């Protein structure tokens, strides 16, 4: 007996295991590990992944696999292992881990249909239901008054049948191909035999013989020869030509990119490349941290390392943050590796993504470039994995399975014995600390290409602006710098950091920010109660009427949006042409690109935007970058606030003066003395690292301690709070001396969609049994989760504590 071990598509903790099914003889040859199958599960038929095929089972009775959904496996053996590991590592269901690896269309719902197998003999009510159709949606049956037991009986009697249909029309696209059946000689012989009046048929055959082609798309053939299908048909009937449907790929990037070749490397680039190359030659796994300022030539190092890998017949995965996956970025990879590149981008349609994935699966490409989930590219001979801008928090998935692409990369790197390159101008503290300890190998590119200086950064104290009577959101120096560039016909990027707005309370007079007396973190303003709360320790106080530092009454929560800025800007400088880029103006597909193209063509003077303009953009004519309020993010209730502020300011500054024109950066802030603003404005990463590490050590944050975030939500506030309290108590009994639990406290976003959210955070250095303990504790709430709408999420590596 052949047994398939299957993970079924039911995300729940009772079904989160492997089930045995018998493989019926008729499928024995067809089923392989990594394929999707349909299996009976209770009264239902559901999809599952075959993880293993064996010849024995512990079970006395096993049910049969119902049908097979794939012709070739969708998961490789390595990905099956990876999925199991990821489930354990992130405490996610097996099924979620496998689903996340595959393109959307493969996860499409399959439709259950009821087919009638006979014309007569159906009972009256079923006749009516079918209403003359051959088949109908099973939903219709379930909605009708006909009892399912009767339908089941009719199925047993062979009058009806249930079928499963994958409900996705996007899976494949076909093209009709006309092909020559025999040799060229045979074709030419057939031409001689044609009747004289069959001129169109003669044209067609002459096309095949003159061009010496095997096949051509029917559409092309008909249009070239200005003829119709009617003239092809007799040739098909006579068996001279044949017709078939061929799968075609949609091509989202239609442009042909000009070919580029390797640049002669600078000494520093060469050193970095040599180190990577030595590793490639040894076929060893190692993690490199490539620390290089923006414009230092990291991408060129990536490209040449990939070339090396491709020359060895191996494959490469390159991760870039979603917002950096601009046409400019794609062009650099396509320009070097041409059609050997697949691009996995969220802006592609589901069908286009599937096409790109298939190219990887079929080994038609060597390089996969994409955002986070591209880390699951189904390559089988990986030679290098590159994660650009490794500090980006988007590499962590905040939903099931809560994986970090860096961890997955390292797991795959160990399997394939290949190097991992983490690149950044502002690496995470975690990665840089590991590099300092020698866990990662540090490679540095300290200088910009052509030794261009990093742009000068001027920090403007907005408190002084206020004191000088300027109540607008633009400081005097920023306005005059903008006017200067408008005159010189140079361009300007204005950056508004929207994250963090309206959550913290600050005195506009002295810059004082209301902080928790126990946690060294900004208090969050709760508008409904007019209170300030700490999201780490649940300390709260009333919203003050006066600043506790300077008694000014200009203390208030902070808030503005890009639209407001745009209005203010056009009032102040009516002649300036402004492009606003934020979630509102870029929602439409392609809008993002269109706006950037407009800016690149100098159809606007100022590009005003949020986070999405901070990265990857490279415009020669931009000589001024303005940051409207550098400190908004600094006061987020997040221990990474200083780090993220430093990273963002560095990124934004990198947008100016990338080419021959020198650049200037103006940073407006209410806290000019803060070390992350000071050190970002002088590009002192190392100093920032040292200083921030001290803070992390003092407050027991990563990388000195690990964090686990547990969030409980429920429509009833008391219930959510109680469960969180119970969990925290149960956990505290399992933890070692060195670990602590913070909370329970309300989550920073205390209610979402009418669900109350509470959280607790474990800070620990070493808790080898943490996953087991968490699992046990969570199991107690299984019934509540199933029946009472309780949700508990565990994040073993939270990117933020929200
Ligand atoms: P990063 O990825 O670190 O921001 P890039 O790789 O984009 O840096 O390099 C910045 C600019 O310098 C690009 O325009 C790139 O083409 C150019 N460049 C990179 N390496 C070299 C080199 N060895 N010689 C000449 N130009 C280079
Ligand atoms: Zn004050
Ligand atoms: Zn606190």
Coordinates of C-alpha atoms and ligand atoms in Angstrom, one line a residue, residues 507 509-512 547 549-552, ligand 2:
X507 CA 5.3 71.3 23.2
X509 CA 7.5 76.0 22.3
X510 CA 10.3 74.0 23.8
X511 CA 10.0 70.7 22.0
X512 CA 9.3 68.8 25.2
X547 CA 3.9 72.1 29.2
X549 CA 8.9 72.1 31.2
X550 CA 8.1 75.6 30.1
X551 CA 4.5 76.1 31.0
X552 CA 3.6 77.1 27.5
Ligands
LIG2 ZN1 7.4 73.4 26.7

